[in-house]
Amino acid sequence: MARRFCSWAASAYTGAIGRHPIPTKMVTVAGLTVTGDLNAQSIEAIKQQRLLNFDGQRSLALTSFCTLWAGVAGHFWYNLMEKTMPQATGGWRVALAKVFWTQCVMNSLFYLPAYYFWTGAWLGRTLEQSASKLRAEYWHSLTACWSTFGVVNILLFKCIPAQYQVS
């Protein structure tokens, strides 16, 4: 029964990606992000030995950013990379080149600044406050991004077909 359900779910998702790739990726990313943030807030509450007080504004800021960034911009970014560096022709060399372009160019120059300014606006920060926070946390955030998403991107570009890629 579980196998049948998984087969049905995979078929439905493949059909949705084929018919409506951007909305499907947006819904996928939104669901994963809000779930991940709820888990992160729960872990923070446990570590601080306090009751969970769900911060909906934080979750909305993060989820809205990730939905647009990964669900929309990521769709076009991954398709561009697949057109210029097809995975089928390059194996590990192409996968690692895609990781380099994503981590060293896209994330370093565009993702982090966009993240800080978008979430800052949702959380009521001024542009100057967001810029100051970005400057103060940039290298720490970038190395965390590289250490987490670098490994994820290797798996993404090596194992996941381009039409399914979101991160």
JSON list of N, CA and C in Angstrom, two decimals, residues 90-150:
[
{"chain": "A", "resi": 90, "resn": "GLY", "atom": "N", "xyz": [28.52, 15.77, -18.64]},
{"chain": "A", "resi": 90, "resn": "GLY", "atom": "CA", "xyz": [29.71, 16.08, -17.88]},
{"chain": "A", "resi": 90, "resn": "GLY", "atom": "C", "xyz": [29.94, 15.37, -16.58]},
{"chain": "A", "resi": 91, "resn": "GLY", "atom": "N", "xyz": [28.97, 14.62, -16.07]},
{"chain": "A", "resi": 91, "resn": "GLY", "atom": "CA", "xyz": [29.17, 13.90, -14.83]},
{"chain": "A", "resi": 91, "resn": "GLY", "atom": "C", "xyz": [29.56, 14.79, -13.67]},
{"chain": "A", "resi": 92, "resn": "TRP", "atom": "N", "xyz": [30.57, 14.34, -12.91]},
{"chain": "A", "resi": 92, "resn": "TRP", "atom": "CA", "xyz": [31.03, 15.07, -11.73]},
{"chain": "A", "resi": 92, "resn": "TRP", "atom": "C", "xyz": [31.59, 16.44, -12.07]},
{"chain": "A", "resi": 93, "resn": "ARG", "atom": "N", "xyz": [32.27, 16.55, -13.20]},
{"chain": "A", "resi": 93, "resn": "ARG", "atom": "CA", "xyz": [32.86, 17.85, -13.59]},
{"chain": "A", "resi": 93, "resn": "ARG", "atom": "C", "xyz": [31.77, 18.90, -13.73]},
{"chain": "A", "resi": 94, "resn": "VAL", "atom": "N", "xyz": [30.67, 18.56, -14.38]},
{"chain": "A", "resi": 94, "resn": "VAL", "atom": "CA", "xyz": [29.57, 19.51, -14.57]},
{"chain": "A", "resi": 94, "resn": "VAL", "atom": "C", "xyz": [28.87, 19.78, -13.24]},
{"chain": "A", "resi": 95, "resn": "ALA", "atom": "N", "xyz": [28.64, 18.74, -12.45]},
{"chain": "A", "resi": 95, "resn": "ALA", "atom": "CA", "xyz": [27.98, 18.93, -11.15]},
{"chain": "A", "resi": 95, "resn": "ALA", "atom": "C", "xyz": [28.79, 19.88, -10.27]},
{"chain": "A", "resi": 96, "resn": "LEU", "atom": "N", "xyz": [30.11, 19.71, -10.23]},
{"chain": "A", "resi": 96, "resn": "LEU", "atom": "CA", "xyz": [30.95, 20.58, -9.40]},
{"chain": "A", "resi": 96, "resn": "LEU", "atom": "C", "xyz": [31.04, 21.99, -9.97]},
{"chain": "A", "resi": 97, "resn": "ALA", "atom": "N", "xyz": [31.00, 22.14, -11.29]},
{"chain": "A", "resi": 97, "resn": "ALA", "atom": "CA", "xyz": [30.97, 23.47, -11.90]},
{"chain": "A", "resi": 97, "resn": "ALA", "atom": "C", "xyz": [29.68, 24.19, -11.52]},
{"chain": "A", "resi": 98, "resn": "LYS", "atom": "N", "xyz": [28.56, 23.48, -11.52]},
{"chain": "A", "resi": 98, "resn": "LYS", "atom": "CA", "xyz": [27.29, 24.08, -11.13]},
{"chain": "A", "resi": 98, "resn": "LYS", "atom": "C", "xyz": [27.31, 24.48, -9.66]},
{"chain": "A", "resi": 99, "resn": "VAL", "atom": "N", "xyz": [27.93, 23.65, -8.82]},
{"chain": "A", "resi": 99, "resn": "VAL", "atom": "CA", "xyz": [28.06, 24.00, -7.40]},
{"chain": "A", "resi": 99, "resn": "VAL", "atom": "C", "xyz": [28.88, 25.28, -7.27]},
{"chain": "A", "resi": 100, "resn": "PHE", "atom": "N", "xyz": [29.98, 25.37, -8.00]},
{"chain": "A", "resi": 100, "resn": "PHE", "atom": "CA", "xyz": [30.82, 26.57, -7.95]},
{"chain": "A", "resi": 100, "resn": "PHE", "atom": "C", "xyz": [30.01, 27.81, -8.33]},
{"chain": "A", "resi": 101, "resn": "TRP", "atom": "N", "xyz": [29.32, 27.78, -9.45]},
{"chain": "A", "resi": 101, "resn": "TRP", "atom": "CA", "xyz": [28.55, 28.94, -9.91]},
{"chain": "A", "resi": 101, "resn": "TRP", "atom": "C", "xyz": [27.43, 29.29, -8.94]},
{"chain": "A", "resi": 102, "resn": "THR", "atom": "N", "xyz": [26.81, 28.30, -8.38]},
{"chain": "A", "resi": 102, "resn": "THR", "atom": "CA", "xyz": [25.72, 28.56, -7.44]},
{"chain": "A", "resi": 102, "resn": "THR", "atom": "C", "xyz": [26.26, 29.13, -6.13]},
{"chain": "A", "resi": 103, "resn": "GLN", "atom": "N", "xyz": [27.29, 28.50, -5.60]},
{"chain": "A", "resi": 103, "resn": "GLN", "atom": "CA", "xyz": [27.81, 28.92, -4.29]},
{"chain": "A", "resi": 103, "resn": "GLN", "atom": "C", "xyz": [28.63, 30.20, -4.35]},
{"chain": "A", "resi": 104, "resn": "CYS", "atom": "N", "xyz": [29.54, 30.28, -5.31]},
{"chain": "A", "resi": 104, "resn": "CYS", "atom": "CA", "xyz": [30.49, 31.40, -5.35]},
{"chain": "A", "resi": 104, "resn": "CYS", "atom": "C", "xyz": [29.95, 32.63, -6.06]},
{"chain": "A", "resi": 105, "resn": "VAL", "atom": "N", "xyz": [29.00, 32.46, -6.94]},
{"chain": "A", "resi": 105, "resn": "VAL", "atom": "CA", "xyz": [28.46, 33.62, -7.65]},
{"chain": "A", "resi": 105, "resn": "VAL", "atom": "C", "xyz": [27.06, 33.93, -7.13]},
{"chain": "A", "resi": 106, "resn": "MET", "atom": "N", "xyz": [26.13, 33.02, -7.36]},
{"chain": "A", "resi": 106, "resn": "MET", "atom": "CA", "xyz": [24.73, 33.30, -7.03]},
{"chain": "A", "resi": 106, "resn": "MET", "atom": "C", "xyz": [24.53, 33.54, -5.54]},
{"chain": "A", "resi": 107, "resn": "ASN", "atom": "N", "xyz": [24.96, 32.62, -4.70]},
{"chain": "A", "resi": 107, "resn": "ASN", "atom": "CA", "xyz": [24.73, 32.79, -3.27]},
{"chain": "A", "resi": 107, "resn": "ASN", "atom": "C", "xyz": [25.53, 33.93, -2.67]},
{"chain": "A", "resi": 108, "resn": "SER", "atom": "N", "xyz": [26.79, 34.05, -3.08]},
{"chain": "A", "resi": 108, "resn": "SER", "atom": "CA", "xyz": [27.66, 35.08, -2.51]},
{"chain": "A", "resi": 108, "resn": "SER", "atom": "C", "xyz": [27.23, 36.49, -2.89]},
{"chain": "A", "resi": 109, "resn": "LEU", "atom": "N", "xyz": [26.89, 36.69, -4.14]},
{"chain": "A", "resi": 109, "resn": "LEU", "atom": "CA", "xyz": [26.61, 38.04, -4.63]},
{"chain": "A", "resi": 109, "resn": "LEU", "atom": "C", "xyz": [25.13, 38.42, -4.64]},
{"chain": "A", "resi": 110, "resn": "PHE", "atom": "N", "xyz": [24.25, 37.45, -4.74]},
{"chain": "A", "resi": 110, "resn": "PHE", "atom": "CA", "xyz": [22.83, 37.78, -4.90]},
{"chain": "A", "resi": 110, "resn": "PHE", "atom": "C", "xyz": [21.95, 37.24, -3.77]},
{"chain": "A", "resi": 111, "resn": "TYR", "atom": "N", "xyz": [22.09, 35.95, -3.45]},
{"chain": "A", "resi": 111, "resn": "TYR", "atom": "CA", "xyz": [21.20, 35.33, -2.47]},
{"chain": "A", "resi": 111, "resn": "TYR", "atom": "C", "xyz": [21.30, 36.01, -1.10]},
{"chain": "A", "resi": 112, "resn": "LEU", "atom": "N", "xyz": [22.50, 36.10, -0.55]},
{"chain": "A", "resi": 112, "resn": "LEU", "atom": "CA", "xyz": [22.62, 36.65, 0.80]},
{"chain": "A", "resi": 112, "resn": "LEU", "atom": "C", "xyz": [22.15, 38.10, 0.89]},
{"chain": "A", "resi": 113, "resn": "PRO", "atom": "N", "xyz": [22.59, 39.00, 0.00]},
{"chain": "A", "resi": 113, "resn": "PRO", "atom": "CA", "xyz": [22.05, 40.37, 0.09]},
{"chain": "A", "resi": 113, "resn": "PRO", "atom": "C", "xyz": [20.52, 40.40, -0.05]},
{"chain": "A", "resi": 114, "resn": "ALA", "atom": "N", "xyz": [19.99, 39.65, -1.01]},
{"chain": "A", "resi": 114, "resn": "ALA", "atom": "CA", "xyz": [18.53, 39.64, -1.19]},
{"chain": "A", "resi": 114, "resn": "ALA", "atom": "C", "xyz": [17.84, 39.12, 0.06]},
{"chain": "A", "resi": 115, "resn": "TYR", "atom": "N", "xyz": [18.38, 38.07, 0.66]},
{"chain": "A", "resi": 115, "resn": "TYR", "atom": "CA", "xyz": [17.80, 37.50, 1.87]},
{"chain": "A", "resi": 115, "resn": "TYR", "atom": "C", "xyz": [17.76, 38.53, 2.99]},
{"chain": "A", "resi": 116, "resn": "TYR", "atom": "N", "xyz": [18.87, 39.21, 3.25]},
{"chain": "A", "resi": 116, "resn": "TYR", "atom": "CA", "xyz": [18.92, 40.17, 4.35]},
{"chain": "A", "resi": 116, "resn": "TYR", "atom": "C", "xyz": [17.99, 41.36, 4.12]},
{"chain": "A", "resi": 117, "resn": "PHE", "atom": "N", "xyz": [17.93, 41.86, 2.89]},
{"chain": "A", "resi": 117, "resn": "PHE", "atom": "CA", "xyz": [17.06, 43.00, 2.64]},
{"chain": "A", "resi": 117, "resn": "PHE", "atom": "C", "xyz": [15.59, 42.61, 2.62]},
{"chain": "A", "resi": 118, "resn": "TRP", "atom": "N", "xyz": [15.25, 41.45, 2.05]},
{"chain": "A", "resi": 118, "resn": "TRP", "atom": "CA", "xyz": [13.85, 41.00, 2.02]},
{"chain": "A", "resi": 118, "resn": "TRP", "atom": "C", "xyz": [13.33, 40.73, 3.43]},
{"chain": "A", "resi": 119, "resn": "THR", "atom": "N", "xyz": [14.06, 39.89, 4.16]},
{"chain": "A", "resi": 119, "resn": "THR", "atom": "CA", "xyz": [13.58, 39.55, 5.49]},
{"chain": "A", "resi": 119, "resn": "THR", "atom": "C", "xyz": [13.63, 40.76, 6.41]},
{"chain": "A", "resi": 120, "resn": "GLY", "atom": "N", "xyz": [14.62, 41.61, 6.21]},
{"chain": "A", "resi": 120, "resn": "GLY", "atom": "CA", "xyz": [14.69, 42.84, 7.01]},
{"chain": "A", "resi": 120, "resn": "GLY", "atom": "C", "xyz": [13.46, 43.71, 6.81]},
{"chain": "A", "resi": 121, "resn": "ALA", "atom": "N", "xyz": [13.02, 43.85, 5.57]},
{"chain": "A", "resi": 121, "resn": "ALA", "atom": "CA", "xyz": [11.82, 44.65, 5.28]},
{"chain": "A", "resi": 121, "resn": "ALA", "atom": "C", "xyz": [10.59, 44.03, 5.97]},
{"chain": "A", "resi": 122, "resn": "TRP", "atom": "N", "xyz": [10.45, 42.70, 5.89]},
{"chain": "A", "resi": 122, "resn": "TRP", "atom": "CA", "xyz": [9.31, 42.02, 6.53]},
{"chain": "A", "resi": 122, "resn": "TRP", "atom": "C", "xyz": [9.35, 42.15, 8.05]},
{"chain": "A", "resi": 123, "resn": "LEU", "atom": "N", "xyz": [10.55, 42.23, 8.60]},
{"chain": "A", "resi": 123, "resn": "LEU", "atom": "CA", "xyz": [10.69, 42.31, 10.05]},
{"chain": "A", "resi": 123, "resn": "LEU", "atom": "C", "xyz": [10.75, 43.74, 10.57]},
{"chain": "A", "resi": 124, "resn": "GLY", "atom": "N", "xyz": [10.56, 44.72, 9.67]},
{"chain": "A", "resi": 124, "resn": "GLY", "atom": "CA", "xyz": [10.49, 46.12, 10.08]},
{"chain": "A", "resi": 124, "resn": "GLY", "atom": "C", "xyz": [11.82, 46.84, 10.18]},
{"chain": "A", "resi": 125, "resn": "ARG", "atom": "N", "xyz": [12.87, 46.27, 9.63]},
{"chain": "A", "resi": 125, "resn": "ARG", "atom": "CA", "xyz": [14.17, 46.95, 9.65]},
{"chain": "A", "resi": 125, "resn": "ARG", "atom": "C", "xyz": [14.24, 47.98, 8.52]},
{"chain": "A", "resi": 126, "resn": "THR", "atom": "N", "xyz": [15.03, 49.03, 8.75]},
{"chain": "A", "resi": 126, "resn": "THR", "atom": "CA", "xyz": [15.29, 50.00, 7.69]},
{"chain": "A", "resi": 126, "resn": "THR", "atom": "C", "xyz": [16.33, 49.42, 6.75]},
{"chain": "A", "resi": 127, "resn": "LEU", "atom": "N", "xyz": [16.51, 50.04, 5.59]},
{"chain": "A", "resi": 127, "resn": "LEU", "atom": "CA", "xyz": [17.54, 49.59, 4.66]},
{"chain": "A", "resi": 127, "resn": "LEU", "atom": "C", "xyz": [18.92, 49.63, 5.32]},
{"chain": "A", "resi": 128, "resn": "GLU", "atom": "N", "xyz": [19.18, 50.70, 6.07]},
{"chain": "A", "resi": 128, "resn": "GLU", "atom": "CA", "xyz": [20.47, 50.83, 6.75]},
{"chain": "A", "resi": 128, "resn": "GLU", "atom": "C", "xyz": [20.66, 49.74, 7.79]},
{"chain": "A", "resi": 129, "resn": "GLN", "atom": "N", "xyz": [19.62, 49.42, 8.54]},
{"chain": "A", "resi": 129, "resn": "GLN", "atom": "CA", "xyz": [19.71, 48.34, 9.54]},
{"chain": "A", "resi": 129, "resn": "GLN", "atom": "C", "xyz": [19.97, 47.00, 8.86]},
{"chain": "A", "resi": 130, "resn": "SER", "atom": "N", "xyz": [19.28, 46.76, 7.75]},
{"chain": "A", "resi": 130, "resn": "SER", "atom": "CA", "xyz": [19.50, 45.50, 7.02]},
{"chain": "A", "resi": 130, "resn": "SER", "atom": "C", "xyz": [20.91, 45.44, 6.45]},
{"chain": "A", "resi": 131, "resn": "ALA", "atom": "N", "xyz": [21.40, 46.57, 5.91]},
{"chain": "A", "resi": 131, "resn": "ALA", "atom": "CA", "xyz": [22.76, 46.62, 5.36]},
{"chain": "A", "resi": 131, "resn": "ALA", "atom": "C", "xyz": [23.79, 46.39, 6.47]},
{"chain": "A", "resi": 132, "resn": "SER", "atom": "N", "xyz": [23.56, 46.98, 7.62]},
{"chain": "A", "resi": 132, "resn": "SER", "atom": "CA", "xyz": [24.48, 46.81, 8.74]},
{"chain": "A", "resi": 132, "resn": "SER", "atom": "C", "xyz": [24.49, 45.36, 9.22]},
{"chain": "A", "resi": 133, "resn": "LYS", "atom": "N", "xyz": [23.32, 44.75, 9.30]},
{"chain": "A", "resi": 133, "resn": "LYS", "atom": "CA", "xyz": [23.22, 43.33, 9.69]},
{"chain": "A", "resi": 133, "resn": "LYS", "atom": "C", "xyz": [23.92, 42.44, 8.67]},
{"chain": "A", "resi": 134, "resn": "LEU", "atom": "N", "xyz": [23.73, 42.74, 7.38]},
{"chain": "A", "resi": 134, "resn": "LEU", "atom": "CA", "xyz": [24.40, 41.97, 6.32]},
{"chain": "A", "resi": 134, "resn": "LEU", "atom": "C", "xyz": [25.92, 42.10, 6.46]},
{"chain": "A", "resi": 135, "resn": "ARG", "atom": "N", "xyz": [26.42, 43.31, 6.64]},
{"chain": "A", "resi": 135, "resn": "ARG", "atom": "CA", "xyz": [27.87, 43.50, 6.79]},
{"chain": "A", "resi": 135, "resn": "ARG", "atom": "C", "xyz": [28.42, 42.74, 8.00]},
{"chain": "A", "resi": 136, "resn": "ALA", "atom": "N", "xyz": [27.69, 42.80, 9.10]},
{"chain": "A", "resi": 136, "resn": "ALA", "atom": "CA", "xyz": [28.15, 42.15, 10.34]},
{"chain": "A", "resi": 136, "resn": "ALA", "atom": "C", "xyz": [28.13, 40.63, 10.24]},
{"chain": "A", "resi": 137, "resn": "GLU", "atom": "N", "xyz": [27.16, 40.08, 9.52]},
{"chain": "A", "resi": 137, "resn": "GLU", "atom": "CA", "xyz": [26.98, 38.62, 9.50]},
{"chain": "A", "resi": 137, "resn": "GLU", "atom": "C", "xyz": [27.37, 37.96, 8.18]},
{"chain": "A", "resi": 138, "resn": "TYR", "atom": "N", "xyz": [27.86, 38.74, 7.22]},
{"chain": "A", "resi": 138, "resn": "TYR", "atom": "CA", "xyz": [28.06, 38.21, 5.87]},
{"chain": "A", "resi": 138, "resn": "TYR", "atom": "C", "xyz": [28.95, 36.97, 5.83]},
{"chain": "A", "resi": 139, "resn": "TRP", "atom": "N", "xyz": [30.17, 37.06, 6.37]},
{"chain": "A", "resi": 139, "resn": "TRP", "atom": "CA", "xyz": [31.11, 35.94, 6.24]},
{"chain": "A", "resi": 139, "resn": "TRP", "atom": "C", "xyz": [30.65, 34.72, 7.02]},
{"chain": "A", "resi": 140, "resn": "HIS", "atom": "N", "xyz": [30.08, 34.94, 8.18]},
{"chain": "A", "resi": 140, "resn": "HIS", "atom": "CA", "xyz": [29.55, 33.81, 8.94]},
{"chain": "A", "resi": 140, "resn": "HIS", "atom": "C", "xyz": [28.40, 33.14, 8.17]},
{"chain": "A", "resi": 141, "resn": "SER", "atom": "N", "xyz": [27.49, 33.95, 7.65]},
{"chain": "A", "resi": 141, "resn": "SER", "atom": "CA", "xyz": [26.36, 33.40, 6.88]},
{"chain": "A", "resi": 141, "resn": "SER", "atom": "C", "xyz": [26.83, 32.72, 5.61]},
{"chain": "A", "resi": 142, "resn": "LEU", "atom": "N", "xyz": [27.80, 33.31, 4.93]},
{"chain": "A", "resi": 142, "resn": "LEU", "atom": "CA", "xyz": [28.30, 32.74, 3.69]},
{"chain": "A", "resi": 142, "resn": "LEU", "atom": "C", "xyz": [28.98, 31.39, 3.93]},
{"chain": "A", "resi": 143, "resn": "THR", "atom": "N", "xyz": [29.79, 31.30, 4.96]},
{"chain": "A", "resi": 143, "resn": "THR", "atom": "CA", "xyz": [30.45, 30.01, 5.23]},
{"chain": "A", "resi": 143, "resn": "THR", "atom": "C", "xyz": [29.42, 28.96, 5.68]},
{"chain": "A", "resi": 144, "resn": "ALA", "atom": "N", "xyz": [28.39, 29.38, 6.40]},
{"chain": "A", "resi": 144, "resn": "ALA", "atom": "CA", "xyz": [27.32, 28.44, 6.76]},
{"chain": "A", "resi": 144, "resn": "ALA", "atom": "C", "xyz": [26.58, 27.99, 5.51]},
{"chain": "A", "resi": 145, "resn": "CYS", "atom": "N", "xyz": [26.35, 28.93, 4.61]},
{"chain": "A", "resi": 145, "resn": "CYS", "atom": "CA", "xyz": [25.69, 28.61, 3.33]},
{"chain": "A", "resi": 145, "resn": "CYS", "atom": "C", "xyz": [26.54, 27.61, 2.54]},
{"chain": "A", "resi": 146, "resn": "TRP", "atom": "N", "xyz": [27.82, 27.86, 2.45]},
{"chain": "A", "resi": 146, "resn": "TRP", "atom": "CA", "xyz": [28.71, 26.96, 1.71]},
{"chain": "A", "resi": 146, "resn": "TRP", "atom": "C", "xyz": [28.73, 25.57, 2.36]},
{"chain": "A", "resi": 147, "resn": "SER", "atom": "N", "xyz": [28.85, 25.53, 3.68]},
{"chain": "A", "resi": 147, "resn": "SER", "atom": "CA", "xyz": [28.98, 24.23, 4.34]},
{"chain": "A", "resi": 147, "resn": "SER", "atom": "C", "xyz": [27.69, 23.41, 4.26]},
{"chain": "A", "resi": 148, "resn": "THR", "atom": "N", "xyz": [26.56, 24.06, 4.26]},
{"chain": "A", "resi": 148, "resn": "THR", "atom": "CA", "xyz": [25.29, 23.34, 4.18]},
{"chain": "A", "resi": 148, "resn": "THR", "atom": "C", "xyz": [24.86, 23.12, 2.74]},
{"chain": "A", "resi": 149, "resn": "PHE", "atom": "N", "xyz": [24.69, 24.22, 2.01]},
{"chain": "A", "resi": 149, "resn": "PHE", "atom": "CA", "xyz": [24.16, 24.12, 0.65]},
{"chain": "A", "resi": 149, "resn": "PHE", "atom": "C", "xyz": [25.19, 23.59, -0.33]},
{"chain": "A", "resi": 150, "resn": "GLY", "atom": "N", "xyz": [26.46, 23.71, -0.02]},
{"chain": "A", "resi": 150, "resn": "GLY", "atom": "CA", "xyz": [27.48, 23.14, -0.90]},
{"chain": "A", "resi": 150, "resn": "GLY", "atom": "C", "xyz": [27.30, 21.64, -1.05]}
]
